[in-house]
mmCIF file of N, CA and C in Angstrom:
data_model
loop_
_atom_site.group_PDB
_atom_site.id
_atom_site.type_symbol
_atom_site.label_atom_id
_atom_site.label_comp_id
_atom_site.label_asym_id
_atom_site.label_seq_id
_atom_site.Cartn_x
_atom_site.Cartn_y
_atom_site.Cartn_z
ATOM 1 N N UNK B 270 -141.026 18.298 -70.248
ATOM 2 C CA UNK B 270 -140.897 19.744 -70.147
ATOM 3 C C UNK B 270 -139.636 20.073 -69.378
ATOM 4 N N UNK B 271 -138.940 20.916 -69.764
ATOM 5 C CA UNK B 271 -137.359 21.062 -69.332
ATOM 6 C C UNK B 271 -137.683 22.524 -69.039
ATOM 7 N N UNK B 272 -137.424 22.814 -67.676
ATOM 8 C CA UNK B 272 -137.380 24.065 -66.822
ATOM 9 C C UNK B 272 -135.929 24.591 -66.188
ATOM 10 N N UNK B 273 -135.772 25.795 -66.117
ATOM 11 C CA UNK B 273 -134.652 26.271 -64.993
ATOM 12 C C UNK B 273 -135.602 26.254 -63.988
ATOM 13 N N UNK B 274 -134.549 26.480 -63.014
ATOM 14 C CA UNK B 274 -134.934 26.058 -61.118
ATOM 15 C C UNK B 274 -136.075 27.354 -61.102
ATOM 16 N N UNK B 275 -135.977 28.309 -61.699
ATOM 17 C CA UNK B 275 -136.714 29.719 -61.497
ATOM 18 C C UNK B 275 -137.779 29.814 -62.365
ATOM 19 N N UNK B 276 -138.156 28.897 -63.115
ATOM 20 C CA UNK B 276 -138.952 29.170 -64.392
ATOM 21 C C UNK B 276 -140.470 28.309 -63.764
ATOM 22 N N UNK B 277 -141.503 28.949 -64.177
ATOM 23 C CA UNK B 277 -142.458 28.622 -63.478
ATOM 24 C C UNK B 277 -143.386 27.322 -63.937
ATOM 25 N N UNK B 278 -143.166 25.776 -63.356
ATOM 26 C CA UNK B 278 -143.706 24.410 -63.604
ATOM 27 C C UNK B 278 -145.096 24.124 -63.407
ATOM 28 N N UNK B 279 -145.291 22.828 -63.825
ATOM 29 C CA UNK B 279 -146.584 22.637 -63.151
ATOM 30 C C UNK B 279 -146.734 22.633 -62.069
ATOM 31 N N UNK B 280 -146.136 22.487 -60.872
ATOM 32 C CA UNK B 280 -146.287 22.642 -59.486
ATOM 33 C C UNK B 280 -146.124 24.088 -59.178
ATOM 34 N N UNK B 281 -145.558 25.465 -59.733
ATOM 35 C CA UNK B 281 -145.050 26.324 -59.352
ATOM 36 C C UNK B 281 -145.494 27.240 -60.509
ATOM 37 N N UNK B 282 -146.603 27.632 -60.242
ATOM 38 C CA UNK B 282 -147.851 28.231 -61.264
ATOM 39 C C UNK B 282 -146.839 29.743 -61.542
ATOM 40 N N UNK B 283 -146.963 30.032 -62.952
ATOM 41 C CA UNK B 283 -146.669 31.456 -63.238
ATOM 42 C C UNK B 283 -147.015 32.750 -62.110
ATOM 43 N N UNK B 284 -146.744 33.978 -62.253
ATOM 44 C CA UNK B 284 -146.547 34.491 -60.696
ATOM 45 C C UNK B 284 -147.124 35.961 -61.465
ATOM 46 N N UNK B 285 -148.552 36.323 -60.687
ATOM 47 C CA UNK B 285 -149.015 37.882 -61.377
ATOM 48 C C UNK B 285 -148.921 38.514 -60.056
ATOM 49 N N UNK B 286 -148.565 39.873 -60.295
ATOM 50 C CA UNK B 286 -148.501 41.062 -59.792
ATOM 51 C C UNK B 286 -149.075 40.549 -58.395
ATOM 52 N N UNK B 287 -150.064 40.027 -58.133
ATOM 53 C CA UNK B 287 -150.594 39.969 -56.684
ATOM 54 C C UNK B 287 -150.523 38.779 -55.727
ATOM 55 N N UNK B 288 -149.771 37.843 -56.807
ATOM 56 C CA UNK B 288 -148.925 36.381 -56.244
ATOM 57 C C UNK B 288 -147.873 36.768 -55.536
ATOM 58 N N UNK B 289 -147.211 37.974 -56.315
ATOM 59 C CA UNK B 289 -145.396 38.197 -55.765
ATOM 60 C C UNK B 289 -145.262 38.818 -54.686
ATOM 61 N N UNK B 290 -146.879 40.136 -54.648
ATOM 62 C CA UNK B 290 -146.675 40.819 -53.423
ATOM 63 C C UNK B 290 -147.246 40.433 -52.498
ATOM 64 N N UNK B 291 -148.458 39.345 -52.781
ATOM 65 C CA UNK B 291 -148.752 38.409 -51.808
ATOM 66 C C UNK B 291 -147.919 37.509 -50.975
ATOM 67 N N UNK B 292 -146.784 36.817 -51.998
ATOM 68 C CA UNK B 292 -145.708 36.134 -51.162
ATOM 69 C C UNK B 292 -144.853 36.774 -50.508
ATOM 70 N N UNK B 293 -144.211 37.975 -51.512
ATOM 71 C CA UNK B 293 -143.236 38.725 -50.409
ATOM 72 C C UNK B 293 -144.078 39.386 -49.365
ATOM 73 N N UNK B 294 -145.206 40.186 -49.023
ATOM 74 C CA UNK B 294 -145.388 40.044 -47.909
ATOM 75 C C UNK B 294 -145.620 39.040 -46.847
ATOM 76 N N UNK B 295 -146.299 37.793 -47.282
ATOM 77 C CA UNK B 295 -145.982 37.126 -46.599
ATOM 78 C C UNK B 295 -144.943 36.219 -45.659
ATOM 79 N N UNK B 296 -143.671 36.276 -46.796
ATOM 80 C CA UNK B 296 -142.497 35.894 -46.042
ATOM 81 C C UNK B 296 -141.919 37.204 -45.278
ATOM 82 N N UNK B 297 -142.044 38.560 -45.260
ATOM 83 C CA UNK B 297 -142.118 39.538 -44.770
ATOM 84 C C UNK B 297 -142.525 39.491 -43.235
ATOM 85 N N UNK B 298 -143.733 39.386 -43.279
ATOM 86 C CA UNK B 298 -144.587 38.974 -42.085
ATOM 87 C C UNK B 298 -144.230 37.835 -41.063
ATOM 88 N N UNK B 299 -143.563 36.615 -41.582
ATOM 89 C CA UNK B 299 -143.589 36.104 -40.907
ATOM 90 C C UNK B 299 -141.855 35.968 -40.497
ATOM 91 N N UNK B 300 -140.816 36.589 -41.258
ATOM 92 C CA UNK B 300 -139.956 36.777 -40.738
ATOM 93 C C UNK B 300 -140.042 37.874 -39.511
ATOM 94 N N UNK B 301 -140.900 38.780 -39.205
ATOM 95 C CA UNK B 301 -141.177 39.951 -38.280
ATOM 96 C C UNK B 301 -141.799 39.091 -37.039
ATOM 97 N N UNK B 302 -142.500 38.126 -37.826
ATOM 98 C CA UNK B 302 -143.044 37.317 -36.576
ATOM 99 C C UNK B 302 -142.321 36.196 -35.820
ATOM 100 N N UNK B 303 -141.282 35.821 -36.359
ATOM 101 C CA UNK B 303 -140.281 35.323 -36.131
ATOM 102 C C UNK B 303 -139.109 35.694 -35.028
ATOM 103 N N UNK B 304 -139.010 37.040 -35.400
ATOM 104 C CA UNK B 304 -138.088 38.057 -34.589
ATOM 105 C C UNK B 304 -138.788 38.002 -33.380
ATOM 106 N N UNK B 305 -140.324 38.432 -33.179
ATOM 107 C CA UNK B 305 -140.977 38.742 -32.451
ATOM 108 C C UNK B 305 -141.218 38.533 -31.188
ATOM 109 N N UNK B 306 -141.773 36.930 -31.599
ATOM 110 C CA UNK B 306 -141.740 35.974 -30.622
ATOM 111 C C UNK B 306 -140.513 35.556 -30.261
ATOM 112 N N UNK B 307 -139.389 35.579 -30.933
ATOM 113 C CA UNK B 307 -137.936 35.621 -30.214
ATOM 114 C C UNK B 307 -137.895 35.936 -28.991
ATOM 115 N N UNK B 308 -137.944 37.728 -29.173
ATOM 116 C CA UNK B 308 -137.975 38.687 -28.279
ATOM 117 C C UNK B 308 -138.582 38.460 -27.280
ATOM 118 N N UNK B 309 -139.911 38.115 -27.726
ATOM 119 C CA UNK B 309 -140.672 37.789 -26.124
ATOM 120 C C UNK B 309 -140.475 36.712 -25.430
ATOM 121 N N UNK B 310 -140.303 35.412 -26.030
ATOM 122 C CA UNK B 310 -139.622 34.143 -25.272
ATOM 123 C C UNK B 310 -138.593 34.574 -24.521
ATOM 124 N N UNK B 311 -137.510 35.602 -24.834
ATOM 125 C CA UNK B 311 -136.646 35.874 -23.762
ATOM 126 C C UNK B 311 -137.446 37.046 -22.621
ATOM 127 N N UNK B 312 -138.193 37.843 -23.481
ATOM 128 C CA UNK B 312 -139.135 38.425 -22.050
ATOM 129 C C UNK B 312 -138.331 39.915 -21.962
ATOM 130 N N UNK B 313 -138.240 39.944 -23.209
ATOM 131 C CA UNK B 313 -137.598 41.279 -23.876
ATOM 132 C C UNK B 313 -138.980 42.199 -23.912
ATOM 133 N N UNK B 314 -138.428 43.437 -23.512
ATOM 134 C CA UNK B 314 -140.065 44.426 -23.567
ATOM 135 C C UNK B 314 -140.135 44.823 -24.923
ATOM 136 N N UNK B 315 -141.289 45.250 -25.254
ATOM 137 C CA UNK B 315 -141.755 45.546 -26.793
ATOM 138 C C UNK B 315 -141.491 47.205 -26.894
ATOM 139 N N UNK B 316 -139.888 47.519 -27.491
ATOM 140 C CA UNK B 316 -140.074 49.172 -27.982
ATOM 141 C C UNK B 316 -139.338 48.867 -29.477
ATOM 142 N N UNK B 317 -140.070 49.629 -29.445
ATOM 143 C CA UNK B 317 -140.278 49.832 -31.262
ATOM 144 C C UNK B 317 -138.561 49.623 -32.075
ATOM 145 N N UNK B 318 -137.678 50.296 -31.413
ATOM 146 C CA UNK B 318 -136.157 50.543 -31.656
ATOM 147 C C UNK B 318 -135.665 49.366 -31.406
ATOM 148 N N UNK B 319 -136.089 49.003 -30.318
ATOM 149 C CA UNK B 319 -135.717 47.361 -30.156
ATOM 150 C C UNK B 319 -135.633 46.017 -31.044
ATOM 151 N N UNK B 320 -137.160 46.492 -31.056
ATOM 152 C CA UNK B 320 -137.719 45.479 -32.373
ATOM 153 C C UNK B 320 -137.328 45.270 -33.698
ATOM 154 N N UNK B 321 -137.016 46.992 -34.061
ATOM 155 C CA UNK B 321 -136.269 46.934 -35.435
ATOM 156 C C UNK B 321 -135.312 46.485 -35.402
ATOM 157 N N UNK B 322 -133.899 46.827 -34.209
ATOM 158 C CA UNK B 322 -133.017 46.248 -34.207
ATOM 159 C C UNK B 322 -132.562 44.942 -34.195
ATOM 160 N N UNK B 323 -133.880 43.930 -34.024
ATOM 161 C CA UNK B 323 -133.442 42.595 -33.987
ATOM 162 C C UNK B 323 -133.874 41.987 -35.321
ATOM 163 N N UNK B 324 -134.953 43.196 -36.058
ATOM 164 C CA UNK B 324 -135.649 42.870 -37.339
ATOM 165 C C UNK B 324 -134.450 42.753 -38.285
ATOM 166 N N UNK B 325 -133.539 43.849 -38.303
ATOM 167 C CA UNK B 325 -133.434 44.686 -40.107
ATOM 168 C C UNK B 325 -132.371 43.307 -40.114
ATOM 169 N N UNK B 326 -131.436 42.652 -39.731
ATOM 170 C CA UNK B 326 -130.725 41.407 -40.190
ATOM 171 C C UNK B 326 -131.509 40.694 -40.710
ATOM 172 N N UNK B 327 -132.530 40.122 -40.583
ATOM 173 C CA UNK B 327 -133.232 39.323 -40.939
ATOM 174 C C UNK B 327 -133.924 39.472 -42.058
ATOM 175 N N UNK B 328 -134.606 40.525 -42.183
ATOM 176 C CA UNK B 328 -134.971 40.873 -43.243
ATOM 177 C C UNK B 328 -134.106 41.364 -44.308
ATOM 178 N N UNK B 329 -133.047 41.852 -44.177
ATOM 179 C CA UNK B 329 -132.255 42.659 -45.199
ATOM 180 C C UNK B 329 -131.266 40.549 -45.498
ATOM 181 N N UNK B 330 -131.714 40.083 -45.114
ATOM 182 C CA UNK B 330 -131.326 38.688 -45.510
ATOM 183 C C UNK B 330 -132.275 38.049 -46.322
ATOM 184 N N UNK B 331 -133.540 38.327 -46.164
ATOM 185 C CA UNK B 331 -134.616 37.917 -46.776
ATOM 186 C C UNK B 331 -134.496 38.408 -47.806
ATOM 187 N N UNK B 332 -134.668 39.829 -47.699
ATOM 188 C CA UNK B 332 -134.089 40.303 -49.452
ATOM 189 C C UNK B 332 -133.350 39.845 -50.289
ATOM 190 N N UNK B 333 -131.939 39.750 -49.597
ATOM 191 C CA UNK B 333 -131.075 39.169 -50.488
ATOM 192 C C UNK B 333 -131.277 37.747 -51.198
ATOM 193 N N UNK B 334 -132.126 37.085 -50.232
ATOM 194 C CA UNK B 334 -132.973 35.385 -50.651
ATOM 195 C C UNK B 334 -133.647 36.234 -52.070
ATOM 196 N N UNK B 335 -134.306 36.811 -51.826
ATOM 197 C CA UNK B 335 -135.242 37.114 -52.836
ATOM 198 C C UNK B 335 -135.046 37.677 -54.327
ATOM 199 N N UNK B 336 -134.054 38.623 -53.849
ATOM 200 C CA UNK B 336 -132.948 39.003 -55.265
ATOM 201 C C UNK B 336 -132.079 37.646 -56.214
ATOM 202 N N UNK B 337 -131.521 36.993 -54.893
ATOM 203 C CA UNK B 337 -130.723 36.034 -55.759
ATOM 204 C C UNK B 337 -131.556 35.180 -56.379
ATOM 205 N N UNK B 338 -132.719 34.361 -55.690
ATOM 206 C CA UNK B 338 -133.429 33.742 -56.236
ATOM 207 C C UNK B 338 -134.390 33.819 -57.740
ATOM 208 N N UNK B 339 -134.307 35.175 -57.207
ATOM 209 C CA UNK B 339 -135.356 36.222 -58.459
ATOM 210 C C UNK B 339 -136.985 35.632 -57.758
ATOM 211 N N UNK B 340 -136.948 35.565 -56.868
ATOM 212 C CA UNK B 340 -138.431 34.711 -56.483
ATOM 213 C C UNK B 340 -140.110 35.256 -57.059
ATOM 214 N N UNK B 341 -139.964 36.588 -57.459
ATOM 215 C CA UNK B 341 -140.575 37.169 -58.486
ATOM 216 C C UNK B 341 -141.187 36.077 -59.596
ATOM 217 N N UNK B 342 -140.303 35.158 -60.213
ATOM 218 C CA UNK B 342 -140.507 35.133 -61.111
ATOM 219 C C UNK B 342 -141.626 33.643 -60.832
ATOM 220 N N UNK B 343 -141.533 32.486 -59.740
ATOM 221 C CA UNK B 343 -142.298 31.646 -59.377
ATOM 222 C C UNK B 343 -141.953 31.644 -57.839
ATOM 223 N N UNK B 344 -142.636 32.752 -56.891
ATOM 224 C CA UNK B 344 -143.157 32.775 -55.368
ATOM 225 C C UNK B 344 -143.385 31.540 -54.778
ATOM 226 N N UNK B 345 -144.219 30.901 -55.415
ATOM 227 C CA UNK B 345 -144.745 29.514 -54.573
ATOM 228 C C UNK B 345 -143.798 28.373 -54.539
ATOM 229 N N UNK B 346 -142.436 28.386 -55.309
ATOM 230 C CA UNK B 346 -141.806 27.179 -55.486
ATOM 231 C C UNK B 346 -141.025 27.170 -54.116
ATOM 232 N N UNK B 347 -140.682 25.648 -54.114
ATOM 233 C CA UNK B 347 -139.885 25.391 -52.754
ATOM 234 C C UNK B 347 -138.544 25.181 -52.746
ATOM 235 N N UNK B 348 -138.243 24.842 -54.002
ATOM 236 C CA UNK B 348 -136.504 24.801 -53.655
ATOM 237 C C UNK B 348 -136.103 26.327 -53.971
ATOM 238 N N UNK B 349 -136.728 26.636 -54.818
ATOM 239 C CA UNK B 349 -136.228 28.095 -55.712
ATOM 240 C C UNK B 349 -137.332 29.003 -55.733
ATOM 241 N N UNK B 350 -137.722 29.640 -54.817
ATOM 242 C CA UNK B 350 -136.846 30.359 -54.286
ATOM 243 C C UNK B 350 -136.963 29.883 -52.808
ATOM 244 N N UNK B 351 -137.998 29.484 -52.477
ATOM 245 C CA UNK B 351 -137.641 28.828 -50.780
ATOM 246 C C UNK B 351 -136.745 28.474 -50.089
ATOM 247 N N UNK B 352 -136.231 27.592 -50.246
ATOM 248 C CA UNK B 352 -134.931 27.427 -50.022
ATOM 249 C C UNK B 352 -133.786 28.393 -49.737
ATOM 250 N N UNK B 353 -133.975 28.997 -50.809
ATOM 251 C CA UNK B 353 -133.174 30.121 -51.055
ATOM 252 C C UNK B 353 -133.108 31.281 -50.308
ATOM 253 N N UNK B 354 -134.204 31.624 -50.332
ATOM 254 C CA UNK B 354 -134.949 32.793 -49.549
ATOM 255 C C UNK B 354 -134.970 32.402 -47.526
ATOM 256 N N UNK B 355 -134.918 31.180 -47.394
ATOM 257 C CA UNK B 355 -134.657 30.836 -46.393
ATOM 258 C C UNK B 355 -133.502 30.730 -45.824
ATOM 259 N N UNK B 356 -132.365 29.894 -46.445
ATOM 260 C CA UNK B 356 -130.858 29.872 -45.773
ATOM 261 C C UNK B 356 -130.861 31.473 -45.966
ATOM 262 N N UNK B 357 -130.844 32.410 -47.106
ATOM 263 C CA UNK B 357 -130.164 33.632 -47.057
ATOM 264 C C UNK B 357 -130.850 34.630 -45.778
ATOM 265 N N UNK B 358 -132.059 34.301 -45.463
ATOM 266 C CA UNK B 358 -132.781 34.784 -44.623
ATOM 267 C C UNK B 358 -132.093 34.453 -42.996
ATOM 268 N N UNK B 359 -131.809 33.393 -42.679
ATOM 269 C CA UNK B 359 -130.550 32.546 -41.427
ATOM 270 C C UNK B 359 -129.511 33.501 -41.394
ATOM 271 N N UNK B 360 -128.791 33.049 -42.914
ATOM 272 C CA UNK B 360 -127.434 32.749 -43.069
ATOM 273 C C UNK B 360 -127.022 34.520 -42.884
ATOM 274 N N UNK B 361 -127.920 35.534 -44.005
ATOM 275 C CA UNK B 361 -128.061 37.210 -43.741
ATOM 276 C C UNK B 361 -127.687 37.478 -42.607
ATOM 277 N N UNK B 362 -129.037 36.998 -41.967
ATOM 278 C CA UNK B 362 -129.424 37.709 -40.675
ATOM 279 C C UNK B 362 -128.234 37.623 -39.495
ATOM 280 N N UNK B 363 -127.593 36.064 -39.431
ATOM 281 C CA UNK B 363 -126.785 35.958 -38.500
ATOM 282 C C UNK B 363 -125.012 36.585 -38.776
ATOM 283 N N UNK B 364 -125.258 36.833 -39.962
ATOM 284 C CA UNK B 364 -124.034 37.717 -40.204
ATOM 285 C C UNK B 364 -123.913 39.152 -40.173
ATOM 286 N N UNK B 365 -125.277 39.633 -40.737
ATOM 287 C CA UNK B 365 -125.765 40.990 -39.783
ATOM 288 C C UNK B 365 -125.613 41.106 -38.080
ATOM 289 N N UNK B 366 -126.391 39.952 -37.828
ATOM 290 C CA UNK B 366 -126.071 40.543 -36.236
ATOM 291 C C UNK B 366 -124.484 40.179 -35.807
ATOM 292 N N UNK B 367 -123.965 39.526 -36.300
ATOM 293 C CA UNK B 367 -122.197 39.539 -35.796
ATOM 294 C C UNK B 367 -121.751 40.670 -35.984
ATOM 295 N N UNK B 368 -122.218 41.358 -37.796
ATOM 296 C CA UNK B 368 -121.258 42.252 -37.785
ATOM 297 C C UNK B 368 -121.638 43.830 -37.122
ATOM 298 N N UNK B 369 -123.001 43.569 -36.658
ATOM 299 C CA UNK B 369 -123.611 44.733 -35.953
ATOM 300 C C UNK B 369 -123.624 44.577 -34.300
ATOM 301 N N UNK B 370 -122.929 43.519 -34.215
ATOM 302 C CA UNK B 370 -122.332 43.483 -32.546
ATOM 303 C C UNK B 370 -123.518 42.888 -31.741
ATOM 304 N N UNK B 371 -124.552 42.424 -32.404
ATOM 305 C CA UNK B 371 -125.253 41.707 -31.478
ATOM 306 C C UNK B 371 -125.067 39.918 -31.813
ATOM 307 N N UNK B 372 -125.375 39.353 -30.497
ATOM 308 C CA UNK B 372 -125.050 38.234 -29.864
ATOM 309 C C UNK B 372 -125.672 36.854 -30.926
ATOM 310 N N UNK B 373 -125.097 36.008 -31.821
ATOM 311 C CA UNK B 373 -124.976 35.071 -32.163
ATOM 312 C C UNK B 373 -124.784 33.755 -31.752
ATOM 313 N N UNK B 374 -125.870 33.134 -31.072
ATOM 314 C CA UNK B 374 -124.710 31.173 -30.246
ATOM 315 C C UNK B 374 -125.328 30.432 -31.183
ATOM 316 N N UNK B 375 -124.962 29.122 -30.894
ATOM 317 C CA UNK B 375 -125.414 27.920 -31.763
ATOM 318 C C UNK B 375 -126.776 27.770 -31.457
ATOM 319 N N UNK B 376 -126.879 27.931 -29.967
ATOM 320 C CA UNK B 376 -128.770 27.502 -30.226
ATOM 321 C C UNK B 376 -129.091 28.428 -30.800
ATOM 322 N N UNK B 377 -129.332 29.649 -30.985
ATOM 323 C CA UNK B 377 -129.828 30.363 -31.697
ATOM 324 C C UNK B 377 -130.469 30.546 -33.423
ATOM 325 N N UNK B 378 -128.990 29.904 -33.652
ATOM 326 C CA UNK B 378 -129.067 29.400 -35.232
ATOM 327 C C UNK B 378 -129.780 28.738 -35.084
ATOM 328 N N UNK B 379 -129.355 27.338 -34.480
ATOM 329 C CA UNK B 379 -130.284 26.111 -34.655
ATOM 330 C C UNK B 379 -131.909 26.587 -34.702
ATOM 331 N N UNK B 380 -132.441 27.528 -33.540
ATOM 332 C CA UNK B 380 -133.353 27.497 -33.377
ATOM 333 C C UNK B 380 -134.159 28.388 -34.358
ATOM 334 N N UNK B 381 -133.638 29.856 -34.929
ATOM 335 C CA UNK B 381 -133.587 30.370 -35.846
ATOM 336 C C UNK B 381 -133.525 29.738 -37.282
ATOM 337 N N UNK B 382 -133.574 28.769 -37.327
ATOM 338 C CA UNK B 382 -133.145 27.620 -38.664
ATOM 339 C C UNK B 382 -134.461 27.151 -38.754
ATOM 340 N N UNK B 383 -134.438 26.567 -37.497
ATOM 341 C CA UNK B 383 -135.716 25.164 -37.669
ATOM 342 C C UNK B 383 -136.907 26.581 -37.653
ATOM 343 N N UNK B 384 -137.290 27.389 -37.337
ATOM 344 C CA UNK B 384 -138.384 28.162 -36.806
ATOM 345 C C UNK B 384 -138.771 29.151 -38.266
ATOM 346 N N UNK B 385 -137.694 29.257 -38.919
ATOM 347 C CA UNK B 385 -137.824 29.887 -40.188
ATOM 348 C C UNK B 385 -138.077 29.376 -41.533
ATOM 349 N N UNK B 386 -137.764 27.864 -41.487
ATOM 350 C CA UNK B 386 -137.611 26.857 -42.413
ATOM 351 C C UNK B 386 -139.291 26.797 -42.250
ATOM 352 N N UNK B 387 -139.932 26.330 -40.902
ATOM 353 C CA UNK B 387 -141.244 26.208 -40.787
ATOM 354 C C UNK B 387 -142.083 27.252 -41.309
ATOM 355 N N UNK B 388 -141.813 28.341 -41.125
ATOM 356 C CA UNK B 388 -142.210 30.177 -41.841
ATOM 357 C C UNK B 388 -142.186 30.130 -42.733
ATOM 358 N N UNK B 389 -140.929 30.034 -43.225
ATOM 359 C CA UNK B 389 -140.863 30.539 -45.264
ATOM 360 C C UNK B 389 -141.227 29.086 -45.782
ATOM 361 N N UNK B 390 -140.891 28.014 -45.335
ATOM 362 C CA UNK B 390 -141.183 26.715 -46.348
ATOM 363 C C UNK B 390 -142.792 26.162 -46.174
ATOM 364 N N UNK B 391 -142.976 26.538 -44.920
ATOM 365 C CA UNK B 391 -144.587 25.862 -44.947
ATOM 366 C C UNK B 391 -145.494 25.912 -45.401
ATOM 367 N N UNK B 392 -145.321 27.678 -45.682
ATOM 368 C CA UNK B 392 -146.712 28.227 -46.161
ATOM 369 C C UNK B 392 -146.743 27.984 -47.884
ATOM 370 N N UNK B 393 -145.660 27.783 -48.350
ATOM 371 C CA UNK B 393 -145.174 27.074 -49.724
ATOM 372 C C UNK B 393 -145.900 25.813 -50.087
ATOM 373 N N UNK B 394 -145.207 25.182 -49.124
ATOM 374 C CA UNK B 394 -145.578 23.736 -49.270
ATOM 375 C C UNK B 394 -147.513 23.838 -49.125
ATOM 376 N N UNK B 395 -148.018 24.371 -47.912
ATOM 377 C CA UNK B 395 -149.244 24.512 -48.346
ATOM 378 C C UNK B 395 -149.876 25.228 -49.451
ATOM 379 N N UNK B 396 -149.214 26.183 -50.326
ATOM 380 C CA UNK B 396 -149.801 26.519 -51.638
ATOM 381 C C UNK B 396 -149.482 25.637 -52.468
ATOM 382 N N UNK B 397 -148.123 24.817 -52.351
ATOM 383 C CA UNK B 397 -148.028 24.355 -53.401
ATOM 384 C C UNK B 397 -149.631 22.432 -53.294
ATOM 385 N N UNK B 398 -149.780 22.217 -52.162
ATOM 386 C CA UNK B 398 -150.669 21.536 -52.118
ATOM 387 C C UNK B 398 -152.183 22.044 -52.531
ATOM 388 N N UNK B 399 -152.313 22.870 -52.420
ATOM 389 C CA UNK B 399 -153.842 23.969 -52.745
ATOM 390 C C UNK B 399 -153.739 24.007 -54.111
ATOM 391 N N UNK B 400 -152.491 24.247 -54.684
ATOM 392 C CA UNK B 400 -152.594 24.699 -55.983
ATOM 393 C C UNK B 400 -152.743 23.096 -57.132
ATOM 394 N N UNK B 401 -152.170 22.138 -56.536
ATOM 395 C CA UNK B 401 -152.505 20.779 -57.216
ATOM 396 C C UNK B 401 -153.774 20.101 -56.557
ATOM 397 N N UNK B 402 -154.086 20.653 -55.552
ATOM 398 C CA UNK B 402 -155.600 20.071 -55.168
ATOM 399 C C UNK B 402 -156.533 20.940 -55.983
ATOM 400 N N UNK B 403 -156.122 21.630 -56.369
ATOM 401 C CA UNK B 403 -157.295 22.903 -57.443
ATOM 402 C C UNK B 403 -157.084 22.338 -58.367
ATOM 403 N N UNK B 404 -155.741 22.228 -58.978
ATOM 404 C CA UNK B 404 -155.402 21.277 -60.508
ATOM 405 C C UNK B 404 -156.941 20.309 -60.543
ATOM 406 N N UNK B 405 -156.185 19.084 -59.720
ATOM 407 C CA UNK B 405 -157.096 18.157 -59.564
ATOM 408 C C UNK B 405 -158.483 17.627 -59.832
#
């Protein structure tokens, strides 16, 4: 069986209406939760303006993961759109906050990398195991 990276396999089940908004909220969610706990590890207080402001890079990166990928079309896959949806989700976000004047270092990335990779790729990797243990 010969697939594009986006086309939905046996590991990466076709995608209905409540798969897509199930996944995009979920990578939604946990990019917010991501930000979140940022914030509070530094011991940043919780106001709402705040929060968004450290959100909308991140997310308006996530989007763009999600557009390019088309992740719509198979949610659960891991290179495509995961992958995808992940560096652009990093790669977005940290170019948003440069060009919106907030503070960018290397640990940050780094840590922003590894912490998001675990977010958007995990919960993948565990559907994509659920969904061949159901095969099964």
């Amino acid at each position: 069986m010969t697939s594009s990276p986006s086309t939905p396999t046996r590991t990466t089940p076709a995608a209905g209406p409540s798969r897509v908004a199930g996944a995009f909220l979920l990578d939604l969610v946990l990019v917010v939760i991501f930000v979140l706990i940022g914030r509070r590890s530094h011991a940043e207080s919780f106001d709402v303006l705040g929060a968004l402001n450290a959100i909308w890079p991140f997310v308006s990166g996530m989007l763009v993961g999600w557009l390019i990928s088309r992740a719509w079309r198979a949610p659960l896959g891991i290179l495509n759109p995961g992958v995808i949806v992940w560096l652009c989700t990093v790669a977005g976000g940290m170019l948003l906050r440069v060009a919106s004047g907030q503070g960018v270092q290397l640990s940050f990335v780094i840590v922003a990398s590894v912490a998001t990779a675990l977010f958007l790729l995990g919960w993948r990797l565990v559907a994509l195991f659920a969904v061949r243990r159901r095969r099964a």
